[in-house]
């Protein structure tokens, strides 16, 4: 009975831990490289996943606001941002021009079938996920209001012990 209980606890702890990890979905980078989402990382430092679409005005405002302070964030915390476009296949050709026109320095991945979005249970965009240095999801936010990027960097600072 004791062994059964220990096995059950072990399985439960694994399931709890596994659910905090990123699901495995294959996406393409903006330059056509294949990327598996379960391998997204930042060399042991926190990273942010930001779901957006070219037609989503709040998404574009959020990514532009973050872009203004991104270099400072990287210097201070080493954080990395993955911007995940959920534009459908017929609009994929609009993603790179949008990214280039805004000068966004993020790693941009394409999720044209919303597989990654669905796997994470994302309903609306903009949607932001903060992951620790091990790839564990530590927080999720949806929607954007001006100044919300400050809350994001505060979470990252906590993860790197700067707050």
Tab-separated table of N, CA and C in Angstrom:
chain	number	residue	atom	x	y	z
A	1	UNK	N	0.827	-1.193	0.000
A	1	UNK	CA	0.000	0.000	0.000
A	1	UNK	C	0.874	1.259	0.000
A	2	UNK	N	1.933	1.227	0.800
A	2	UNK	CA	2.828	2.381	0.881
A	2	UNK	C	3.492	2.626	-0.480
A	3	UNK	N	3.909	1.538	-1.166
A	3	UNK	CA	4.533	1.689	-2.483
A	3	UNK	C	3.553	2.279	-3.489
A	4	UNK	N	2.312	1.832	-3.420
A	4	UNK	CA	1.291	2.353	-4.313
A	4	UNK	C	1.091	3.849	-4.086
A	5	UNK	N	1.064	4.258	-2.846
A	5	UNK	CA	0.913	5.670	-2.507
A	5	UNK	C	2.103	6.484	-3.024
A	6	UNK	N	3.305	5.966	-2.846
A	6	UNK	CA	4.496	6.654	-3.332
A	6	UNK	C	4.475	6.781	-4.853
A	7	UNK	N	4.077	5.729	-5.541
A	7	UNK	CA	3.987	5.768	-7.002
A	7	UNK	C	2.948	6.808	-7.425
A	8	UNK	N	1.814	6.818	-6.745
A	8	UNK	CA	0.760	7.788	-7.066
A	8	UNK	C	1.256	9.213	-6.861
A	9	UNK	N	1.966	9.463	-5.772
A	9	UNK	CA	2.513	10.790	-5.509
A	9	UNK	C	3.546	11.187	-6.567
A	10	UNK	N	4.383	10.223	-6.952
A	10	UNK	CA	5.384	10.483	-7.977
A	10	UNK	C	4.714	10.851	-9.293
A	11	UNK	N	3.715	10.093	-9.697
A	11	UNK	CA	3.008	10.353	-10.942
A	11	UNK	C	2.319	11.719	-10.873
A	12	UNK	N	1.681	12.015	-9.757
A	12	UNK	CA	0.996	13.291	-9.581
A	12	UNK	C	1.980	14.456	-9.673
A	13	UNK	N	3.140	14.322	-9.047
A	13	UNK	CA	4.121	15.402	-9.100
A	13	UNK	C	4.642	15.580	-10.520
A	14	UNK	N	4.784	14.494	-11.265
A	14	UNK	CA	5.241	14.589	-12.647
A	14	UNK	C	4.190	15.285	-13.505
A	15	UNK	N	2.954	14.923	-13.343
A	15	UNK	CA	1.873	15.526	-14.121
A	15	UNK	C	1.783	17.017	-13.818
A	16	UNK	N	1.902	17.395	-12.566
A	16	UNK	CA	1.848	18.802	-12.185
A	16	UNK	C	3.007	19.569	-12.819
A	17	UNK	N	4.192	19.013	-12.752
A	17	UNK	CA	5.361	19.658	-13.340
A	17	UNK	C	5.242	19.717	-14.855
A	18	UNK	N	4.818	18.621	-15.457
A	18	UNK	CA	4.725	18.569	-16.908
A	18	UNK	C	3.717	19.589	-17.438
A	19	UNK	N	2.656	19.829	-16.717
A	19	UNK	CA	1.644	20.762	-17.198
A	19	UNK	C	2.159	22.196	-17.189
A	20	UNK	N	3.206	22.461	-16.435
A	20	UNK	CA	3.762	23.807	-16.386
A	20	UNK	C	4.763	24.040	-17.513
A	21	UNK	N	5.099	22.991	-18.235
A	21	UNK	CA	6.040	23.110	-19.343
A	21	UNK	C	5.315	23.491	-20.624
A	22	UNK	N	6.063	23.990	-21.581
A	22	UNK	CA	5.478	24.330	-22.871
A	22	UNK	C	5.141	23.065	-23.651
A	23	UNK	N	3.999	23.063	-24.325
A	23	UNK	CA	3.646	21.905	-25.146
A	23	UNK	C	4.534	21.844	-26.393
A	24	UNK	N	4.597	20.665	-26.999
A	24	UNK	CA	5.421	20.481	-28.189
A	24	UNK	C	4.568	20.678	-29.443
A	25	UNK	N	4.865	21.757	-30.151
A	25	UNK	CA	4.207	22.069	-31.410
A	25	UNK	C	5.300	22.529	-32.369
A	26	UNK	N	5.202	22.149	-33.626
A	26	UNK	CA	6.196	22.564	-34.610
A	26	UNK	C	5.710	23.814	-35.323
A	27	UNK	N	6.541	24.857	-35.271
A	27	UNK	CA	6.250	26.124	-35.932
A	27	UNK	C	7.385	26.449	-36.893
A	28	UNK	N	7.204	27.496	-37.652
A	28	UNK	CA	8.265	28.005	-38.525
A	28	UNK	C	8.670	29.383	-38.021
A	29	UNK	N	9.958	29.669	-38.139
A	29	UNK	CA	10.419	31.016	-37.811
A	29	UNK	C	10.078	31.920	-38.997
A	30	UNK	N	10.208	33.209	-38.787
A	30	UNK	CA	9.883	34.161	-39.849
A	30	UNK	C	10.786	33.967	-41.069
A	31	UNK	N	11.964	33.358	-40.863
A	31	UNK	CA	12.860	33.097	-41.996
A	31	UNK	C	12.804	31.646	-42.472
A	32	UNK	N	11.746	30.921	-42.060
A	32	UNK	CA	11.486	29.595	-42.618
A	32	UNK	C	12.076	28.403	-41.893
A	33	UNK	N	12.766	28.615	-40.785
A	33	UNK	CA	13.345	27.492	-40.044
A	33	UNK	C	12.278	26.825	-39.180
A	34	UNK	N	12.382	25.508	-39.035
A	34	UNK	CA	11.449	24.755	-38.205
A	34	UNK	C	11.876	24.862	-36.748
A	35	UNK	N	10.912	25.135	-35.865
A	35	UNK	CA	11.182	25.292	-34.434
A	35	UNK	C	10.161	24.479	-33.654
A	36	UNK	N	10.647	23.690	-32.700
A	36	UNK	CA	9.756	22.956	-31.808
A	36	UNK	C	9.559	23.791	-30.547
A	37	UNK	N	8.310	24.069	-30.207
A	37	UNK	CA	8.035	24.981	-29.094
A	37	UNK	C	8.503	24.463	-27.741
A	38	UNK	N	8.635	23.151	-27.602
A	38	UNK	CA	9.105	22.630	-26.321
A	38	UNK	C	10.602	22.855	-26.117
A	39	UNK	N	11.267	23.387	-27.135
A	39	UNK	CA	12.700	23.685	-27.009
A	39	UNK	C	12.959	25.185	-26.883
A	40	UNK	N	11.899	25.993	-26.826
A	40	UNK	CA	12.108	27.433	-26.639
A	40	UNK	C	12.824	27.644	-25.317
A	41	UNK	N	13.858	28.461	-25.342
A	41	UNK	CA	14.636	28.691	-24.127
A	41	UNK	C	15.414	29.994	-24.264
A	42	UNK	N	16.161	30.304	-23.210
A	42	UNK	CA	16.966	31.520	-23.203
A	42	UNK	C	18.213	31.318	-22.345
A	43	UNK	N	18.892	30.209	-22.561
A	43	UNK	CA	20.140	29.927	-21.841
A	43	UNK	C	20.001	30.082	-20.325
A	44	UNK	N	18.918	29.562	-19.767
A	44	UNK	CA	18.724	29.598	-18.319
A	44	UNK	C	18.134	30.895	-17.792
A	45	UNK	N	17.820	31.826	-18.669
A	45	UNK	CA	17.219	33.095	-18.255
A	45	UNK	C	15.745	33.100	-18.656
A	46	UNK	N	14.947	33.966	-18.026
A	46	UNK	CA	13.520	34.024	-18.353
A	46	UNK	C	13.276	34.442	-19.810
A	47	UNK	N	12.116	34.023	-20.315
A	47	UNK	CA	11.691	34.479	-21.631
A	47	UNK	C	10.188	34.699	-21.643
A	48	UNK	N	9.770	35.502	-22.603
A	48	UNK	CA	8.371	35.885	-22.740
A	48	UNK	C	7.876	35.421	-24.103
A	49	UNK	N	6.678	34.856	-24.119
A	49	UNK	CA	6.021	34.474	-25.366
A	49	UNK	C	4.825	35.403	-25.525
A	50	UNK	N	4.772	36.101	-26.643
A	50	UNK	CA	3.718	37.090	-26.877
A	50	UNK	C	2.978	36.731	-28.166
A	51	UNK	N	1.724	36.319	-28.030
A	51	UNK	CA	0.896	35.990	-29.197
A	51	UNK	C	0.325	37.274	-29.782
A	52	UNK	N	0.403	37.398	-31.113
A	52	UNK	CA	-0.096	38.592	-31.788
A	52	UNK	C	-0.603	38.230	-33.177
A	53	UNK	N	-1.213	39.197	-33.828
A	53	UNK	CA	-1.601	39.080	-35.231
A	53	UNK	C	-1.406	40.442	-35.877
A	54	UNK	N	-1.165	40.457	-37.171
A	54	UNK	CA	-0.918	41.720	-37.863
A	54	UNK	C	-2.111	42.656	-37.766
A	55	UNK	N	-3.306	42.110	-37.724
A	55	UNK	CA	-4.536	42.908	-37.702
A	55	UNK	C	-4.945	43.344	-36.296
A	56	UNK	N	-4.246	42.890	-35.268
A	56	UNK	CA	-4.613	43.165	-33.868
A	56	UNK	C	-3.910	44.442	-33.391
A	57	UNK	N	-4.655	45.534	-33.308
A	57	UNK	CA	-4.077	46.826	-32.904
A	57	UNK	C	-3.491	46.794	-31.484
A	58	UNK	N	-4.208	46.232	-30.490
A	58	UNK	CA	-3.599	46.175	-29.146
A	58	UNK	C	-2.306	45.345	-29.124
A	59	UNK	N	-2.267	44.290	-29.930
A	59	UNK	CA	-1.046	43.466	-30.007
A	59	UNK	C	0.126	44.298	-30.515
A	60	UNK	N	-0.130	45.041	-31.579
A	60	UNK	CA	0.924	45.850	-32.181
A	60	UNK	C	1.376	46.956	-31.234
A	61	UNK	N	0.432	47.565	-30.496
A	61	UNK	CA	0.808	48.586	-29.508
A	61	UNK	C	1.665	47.970	-28.409
A	62	UNK	N	1.274	46.773	-27.949
A	62	UNK	CA	2.035	46.111	-26.889
A	62	UNK	C	3.452	45.791	-27.348
A	63	UNK	N	3.590	45.164	-28.504
A	63	UNK	CA	4.919	44.793	-28.987
A	63	UNK	C	5.771	46.032	-29.277
A	64	UNK	N	5.143	47.102	-29.733
A	64	UNK	CA	5.891	48.353	-29.964
A	64	UNK	C	6.331	48.981	-28.643
A	65	UNK	N	5.453	48.961	-27.646
A	65	UNK	CA	5.808	49.516	-26.327
A	65	UNK	C	6.958	48.725	-25.710
A	66	UNK	N	6.910	47.414	-25.818
A	66	UNK	CA	7.991	46.579	-25.285
A	66	UNK	C	9.275	46.842	-26.063
A	67	UNK	N	9.149	47.009	-27.378
A	67	UNK	CA	10.318	47.233	-28.214
A	67	UNK	C	11.099	48.471	-27.780
A	68	UNK	N	10.387	49.488	-27.306
A	68	UNK	CA	11.039	50.722	-26.864
A	68	UNK	C	11.965	50.501	-25.672
A	69	UNK	N	11.682	49.493	-24.855
A	69	UNK	CA	12.486	49.238	-23.653
A	69	UNK	C	13.193	47.880	-23.687
A	70	UNK	N	13.056	47.174	-24.794
A	70	UNK	CA	13.573	45.805	-24.889
A	70	UNK	C	15.081	45.721	-24.662
A	71	UNK	N	15.838	46.625	-25.253
A	71	UNK	CA	17.293	46.595	-25.058
A	71	UNK	C	17.644	46.762	-23.581
A	72	UNK	N	16.967	47.690	-22.900
A	72	UNK	CA	17.203	47.895	-21.470
A	72	UNK	C	16.853	46.637	-20.686
A	73	UNK	N	15.731	46.017	-21.040
A	73	UNK	CA	15.314	44.778	-20.360
A	73	UNK	C	16.364	43.696	-20.538
A	74	UNK	N	16.875	43.569	-21.762
A	74	UNK	CA	17.876	42.545	-22.036
A	74	UNK	C	19.152	42.798	-21.244
A	75	UNK	N	19.578	44.061	-21.194
A	75	UNK	CA	20.773	44.402	-20.425
A	75	UNK	C	20.593	44.082	-18.949
A	76	UNK	N	19.432	44.447	-18.415
A	76	UNK	CA	19.177	44.287	-16.991
A	76	UNK	C	18.925	42.837	-16.583
A	77	UNK	N	18.135	42.122	-17.375
A	77	UNK	CA	17.680	40.787	-16.939
A	77	UNK	C	18.072	39.650	-17.878
A	78	UNK	N	18.458	39.975	-19.101
A	78	UNK	CA	18.768	38.942	-20.086
A	78	UNK	C	17.534	38.321	-20.727
A	79	UNK	N	16.358	38.879	-20.463
A	79	UNK	CA	15.110	38.310	-20.975
A	79	UNK	C	15.103	38.284	-22.508
A	80	UNK	N	14.395	37.310	-23.045
A	80	UNK	CA	14.234	37.164	-24.487
A	80	UNK	C	12.743	37.121	-24.784
A	81	UNK	N	12.359	37.652	-25.931
A	81	UNK	CA	10.941	37.637	-26.306
A	81	UNK	C	10.757	36.858	-27.599
A	82	UNK	N	9.790	35.951	-27.556
A	82	UNK	CA	9.325	35.240	-28.742
A	82	UNK	C	7.958	35.822	-29.088
A	83	UNK	N	7.829	36.405	-30.267
A	83	UNK	CA	6.544	36.917	-30.730
A	83	UNK	C	5.957	35.855	-31.663
A	84	UNK	N	4.773	35.369	-31.316
A	84	UNK	CA	4.146	34.287	-32.075
A	84	UNK	C	2.966	34.852	-32.863
A	85	UNK	N	3.099	34.864	-34.188
A	85	UNK	CA	2.017	35.352	-35.036
A	85	UNK	C	0.988	34.248	-35.238
A	86	UNK	N	-0.275	34.600	-35.028
A	86	UNK	CA	-1.343	33.633	-35.291
A	86	UNK	C	-2.068	33.974	-36.592
A	87	UNK	N	-1.448	34.820	-37.410
A	87	UNK	CA	-2.039	35.124	-38.711
A	87	UNK	C	-2.223	33.841	-39.506
A	88	UNK	N	-3.349	33.720	-40.174
A	88	UNK	CA	-3.619	32.533	-40.974
A	88	UNK	C	-2.732	32.522	-42.209
A	89	UNK	N	-2.644	31.367	-42.842
A	89	UNK	CA	-1.725	31.166	-43.961
A	89	UNK	C	-1.837	32.248	-45.033
A	90	UNK	N	-3.056	32.684	-45.360
A	90	UNK	CA	-3.207	33.684	-46.423
A	90	UNK	C	-2.662	35.056	-46.022
A	91	UNK	N	-2.425	35.280	-44.730
A	91	UNK	CA	-1.891	36.563	-44.265
A	91	UNK	C	-0.449	36.494	-43.773
A	92	UNK	N	0.145	35.309	-43.817
A	92	UNK	CA	1.518	35.119	-43.327
A	92	UNK	C	2.480	36.093	-43.997
A	93	UNK	N	2.239	36.399	-45.269
A	93	UNK	CA	3.147	37.291	-45.997
A	93	UNK	C	3.124	38.723	-45.455
A	94	UNK	N	2.189	39.056	-44.564
A	94	UNK	CA	2.117	40.392	-43.969
A	94	UNK	C	2.940	40.509	-42.684
A	95	UNK	N	3.363	39.368	-42.135
A	95	UNK	CA	4.044	39.375	-40.833
A	95	UNK	C	5.416	40.029	-40.922
A	96	UNK	N	6.254	39.573	-41.823
A	96	UNK	CA	7.619	40.116	-41.910
A	96	UNK	C	7.615	41.617	-42.209
A	97	UNK	N	6.810	42.100	-43.163
A	97	UNK	CA	6.779	43.555	-43.379
A	97	UNK	C	6.353	44.340	-42.125
A	98	UNK	N	5.396	43.803	-41.359
A	98	UNK	CA	4.974	44.472	-40.129
A	98	UNK	C	6.122	44.515	-39.120
A	99	UNK	N	6.768	43.372	-38.923
A	99	UNK	CA	7.891	43.282	-37.976
A	99	UNK	C	9.001	44.244	-38.402
A	100	UNK	N	9.328	44.231	-39.690
A	100	UNK	CA	10.389	45.106	-40.198
A	100	UNK	C	10.021	46.585	-40.056
A	101	UNK	N	8.764	46.924	-40.348
A	101	UNK	CA	8.357	48.334	-40.293
A	101	UNK	C	8.406	48.885	-38.866
A	102	UNK	N	8.196	48.007	-37.875
A	102	UNK	CA	8.259	48.440	-36.475
A	102	UNK	C	9.661	48.277	-35.877
A	103	UNK	N	10.534	47.580	-36.604
A	103	UNK	CA	11.891	47.364	-36.106
A	103	UNK	C	11.956	46.425	-34.908
A	104	UNK	N	10.971	45.534	-34.798
A	104	UNK	CA	10.957	44.599	-33.668
A	104	UNK	C	12.134	43.642	-33.770
A	105	UNK	N	12.850	43.488	-32.666
A	105	UNK	CA	14.033	42.629	-32.620
A	105	UNK	C	13.741	41.257	-32.008
A	106	UNK	N	12.494	40.877	-31.980
A	106	UNK	CA	12.093	39.618	-31.346
A	106	UNK	C	12.333	38.433	-32.276
A	107	UNK	N	12.404	37.242	-31.683
A	107	UNK	CA	12.350	36.017	-32.469
A	107	UNK	C	10.881	35.829	-32.823
A	108	UNK	N	10.556	35.887	-34.105
A	108	UNK	CA	9.166	35.797	-34.540
A	108	UNK	C	8.907	34.408	-35.109
A	109	UNK	N	7.870	33.759	-34.553
A	109	UNK	CA	7.466	32.434	-35.022
A	109	UNK	C	6.052	32.514	-35.570
A	110	UNK	N	5.749	31.615	-36.506
A	110	UNK	CA	4.459	31.624	-37.182
A	110	UNK	C	3.624	30.419	-36.754
A	111	UNK	N	2.400	30.696	-36.335
A	111	UNK	CA	1.456	29.667	-35.877
A	111	UNK	C	0.161	29.792	-36.704
A	112	UNK	N	0.241	29.565	-38.037
A	112	UNK	CA	-0.886	29.853	-38.920
A	112	UNK	C	-2.132	29.003	-38.665
A	113	UNK	N	-1.973	27.848	-38.077
A	113	UNK	CA	-3.130	26.998	-37.764
A	113	UNK	C	-3.561	27.124	-36.307
A	114	UNK	N	-2.900	28.013	-35.575
A	114	UNK	CA	-3.164	28.243	-34.142
A	114	UNK	C	-2.964	26.990	-33.293
A	115	UNK	N	-2.085	26.095	-33.723
A	115	UNK	CA	-1.830	24.858	-32.965
A	115	UNK	C	-1.215	25.157	-31.601
A	116	UNK	N	-0.211	26.025	-31.567
A	116	UNK	CA	0.451	26.379	-30.307
A	116	UNK	C	-0.510	27.160	-29.423
A	117	UNK	N	-1.225	28.083	-30.037
A	117	UNK	CA	-2.225	28.885	-29.320
A	117	UNK	C	-3.252	27.971	-28.646
A	118	UNK	N	-3.772	27.016	-29.393
A	118	UNK	CA	-4.765	26.080	-28.844
A	118	UNK	C	-4.167	25.198	-27.752
A	119	UNK	N	-2.945	24.718	-27.980
A	119	UNK	CA	-2.291	23.829	-27.009
A	119	UNK	C	-2.104	24.510	-25.655
A	120	UNK	N	-1.984	25.831	-25.674
A	120	UNK	CA	-1.813	26.586	-24.432
A	120	UNK	C	-3.137	27.119	-23.886
A	121	UNK	N	-4.225	26.872	-24.604
A	121	UNK	CA	-5.536	27.324	-24.141
A	121	UNK	C	-5.754	28.816	-24.304
A	122	UNK	N	-5.027	29.433	-25.237
A	122	UNK	CA	-5.169	30.865	-25.463
A	122	UNK	C	-6.478	31.119	-26.202
A	123	UNK	N	-7.291	32.025	-25.658
A	123	UNK	CA	-8.575	32.354	-26.273
A	123	UNK	C	-8.511	33.663	-27.059
A	124	UNK	N	-7.920	34.693	-26.456
A	124	UNK	CA	-7.879	36.004	-27.088
A	124	UNK	C	-6.448	36.530	-27.097
A	125	UNK	N	-6.203	37.456	-28.019
A	125	UNK	CA	-4.891	38.089	-28.096
A	125	UNK	C	-5.071	39.579	-27.912
A	126	UNK	N	-4.041	40.303	-27.504
A	126	UNK	CA	-2.709	39.807	-27.181
A	126	UNK	C	-2.729	38.916	-25.933
A	127	UNK	N	-1.829	37.954	-25.932
A	127	UNK	CA	-1.716	37.008	-24.832
A	127	UNK	C	-0.234	36.803	-24.571
A	128	UNK	N	0.167	36.990	-23.325
A	128	UNK	CA	1.577	36.927	-22.964
A	128	UNK	C	1.799	35.857	-21.911
A	129	UNK	N	2.847	35.073	-22.114
A	129	UNK	CA	3.242	34.036	-21.165
A	129	UNK	C	4.671	34.336	-20.721
A	130	UNK	N	4.899	34.324	-19.414
A	130	UNK	CA	6.246	34.513	-18.876
A	130	UNK	C	6.748	33.149	-18.416
A	131	UNK	N	7.937	32.786	-18.873
A	131	UNK	CA	8.550	31.507	-18.504
A	131	UNK	C	9.845	31.768	-17.744
A	132	UNK	N	10.124	30.905	-16.772
A	132	UNK	CA	11.382	31.033	-16.045
A	132	UNK	C	12.521	30.458	-16.884
A	133	UNK	N	13.706	30.458	-16.340
A	133	UNK	CA	14.881	29.994	-17.073
A	133	UNK	C	14.871	28.526	-17.424
A	134	UNK	N	13.975	27.760	-16.821
A	134	UNK	CA	13.868	26.327	-17.119
A	134	UNK	C	12.730	26.033	-18.092
A	135	UNK	N	12.044	27.085	-18.530
A	135	UNK	CA	10.944	26.895	-19.471
A	135	UNK	C	9.610	26.627	-18.812
A	136	UNK	N	9.538	26.799	-17.482
A	136	UNK	CA	8.266	26.626	-16.783
A	136	UNK	C	7.428	27.888	-16.937
A	137	UNK	N	6.151	27.706	-17.213
A	137	UNK	CA	5.246	28.840	-17.319
A	137	UNK	C	4.966	29.356	-15.915
A	138	UNK	N	5.271	30.627	-15.673
A	138	UNK	CA	5.059	31.194	-14.342
A	138	UNK	C	3.895	32.170	-14.297
A	139	UNK	N	3.536	32.747	-15.444
A	139	UNK	CA	2.350	33.617	-15.462
A	139	UNK	C	1.828	33.777	-16.878
A	140	UNK	N	0.554	34.197	-16.943
A	140	UNK	CA	-0.123	34.418	-18.221
A	140	UNK	C	-0.970	35.675	-18.097
A	141	UNK	N	-1.022	36.441	-19.169
A	141	UNK	CA	-1.834	37.663	-19.201
A	141	UNK	C	-2.505	37.766	-20.557
A	142	UNK	N	-3.744	38.255	-20.584
A	142	UNK	CA	-4.330	38.548	-21.881
A	142	UNK	C	-4.814	39.981	-21.905
A	143	UNK	N	-4.876	40.522	-23.113
A	143	UNK	CA	-5.252	41.918	-23.282
A	143	UNK	C	-4.050	42.826	-23.084
A	144	UNK	N	-4.220	44.086	-23.483
A	144	UNK	CA	-3.146	45.056	-23.292
A	144	UNK	C	-3.725	46.416	-22.943
A	145	UNK	N	-3.158	46.999	-21.928
A	145	UNK	CA	-3.437	48.391	-21.608
A	145	UNK	C	-2.095	49.094	-21.506
A	146	UNK	N	-2.075	50.360	-21.819
A	146	UNK	CA	-0.832	51.122	-21.792
A	146	UNK	C	-0.159	50.987	-20.429
A	147	UNK	N	1.128	50.693	-20.446
A	147	UNK	CA	1.883	50.536	-19.206
A	147	UNK	C	1.955	49.105	-18.701
A	148	UNK	N	1.203	48.189	-19.312
A	148	UNK	CA	1.207	46.791	-18.855
A	148	UNK	C	2.578	46.136	-18.999
A	149	UNK	N	3.403	46.698	-19.875
A	149	UNK	CA	4.745	46.135	-20.045
A	149	UNK	C	5.570	46.269	-18.771
A	150	UNK	N	5.242	47.251	-17.927
A	150	UNK	CA	5.961	47.408	-16.654
A	150	UNK	C	5.693	46.224	-15.724
A	151	UNK	N	4.467	45.713	-15.763
A	151	UNK	CA	4.146	44.523	-14.966
A	151	UNK	C	4.951	43.329	-15.448
A	152	UNK	N	5.140	43.233	-16.754
A	152	UNK	CA	5.919	42.125	-17.320
A	152	UNK	C	7.356	42.149	-16.821
A	153	UNK	N	7.991	43.313	-16.911
A	153	UNK	CA	9.394	43.375	-16.499
A	153	UNK	C	9.527	43.156	-14.997
A	154	UNK	N	8.536	43.555	-14.226
A	154	UNK	CA	8.574	43.291	-12.781
A	154	UNK	C	8.585	41.786	-12.513
A	155	UNK	N	7.772	41.046	-13.263
A	155	UNK	CA	7.758	39.590	-13.101
A	155	UNK	C	9.105	38.991	-13.467
A	156	UNK	N	9.694	39.491	-14.546
A	156	UNK	CA	11.001	38.989	-14.969
A	156	UNK	C	12.062	39.331	-13.922
A	157	UNK	N	12.004	40.541	-13.382
A	157	UNK	CA	12.969	40.936	-12.338
A	157	UNK	C	12.888	40.005	-11.144
A	158	UNK	N	11.688	39.630	-10.756
A	158	UNK	CA	11.528	38.687	-9.630
A	158	UNK	C	12.205	37.359	-9.954
A	159	UNK	N	12.059	36.905	-11.207
A	159	UNK	CA	12.647	35.629	-11.603
A	159	UNK	C	14.165	35.652	-11.571
A	160	UNK	N	14.752	36.798	-11.878
A	160	UNK	CA	16.215	36.877	-11.877
A	160	UNK	C	16.772	37.443	-10.579
A	161	UNK	N	15.876	37.660	-9.606
A	161	UNK	CA	16.305	38.124	-8.305
A	161	UNK	C	16.688	39.582	-8.247
A	162	UNK	N	16.125	40.395	-9.125
A	162	UNK	CA	16.449	41.828	-9.145
A	162	UNK	C	15.386	42.649	-8.456
A	163	UNK	N	14.430	42.026	-7.806
A	163	UNK	CA	13.372	42.778	-7.129
A	163	UNK	C	13.029	42.124	-5.814
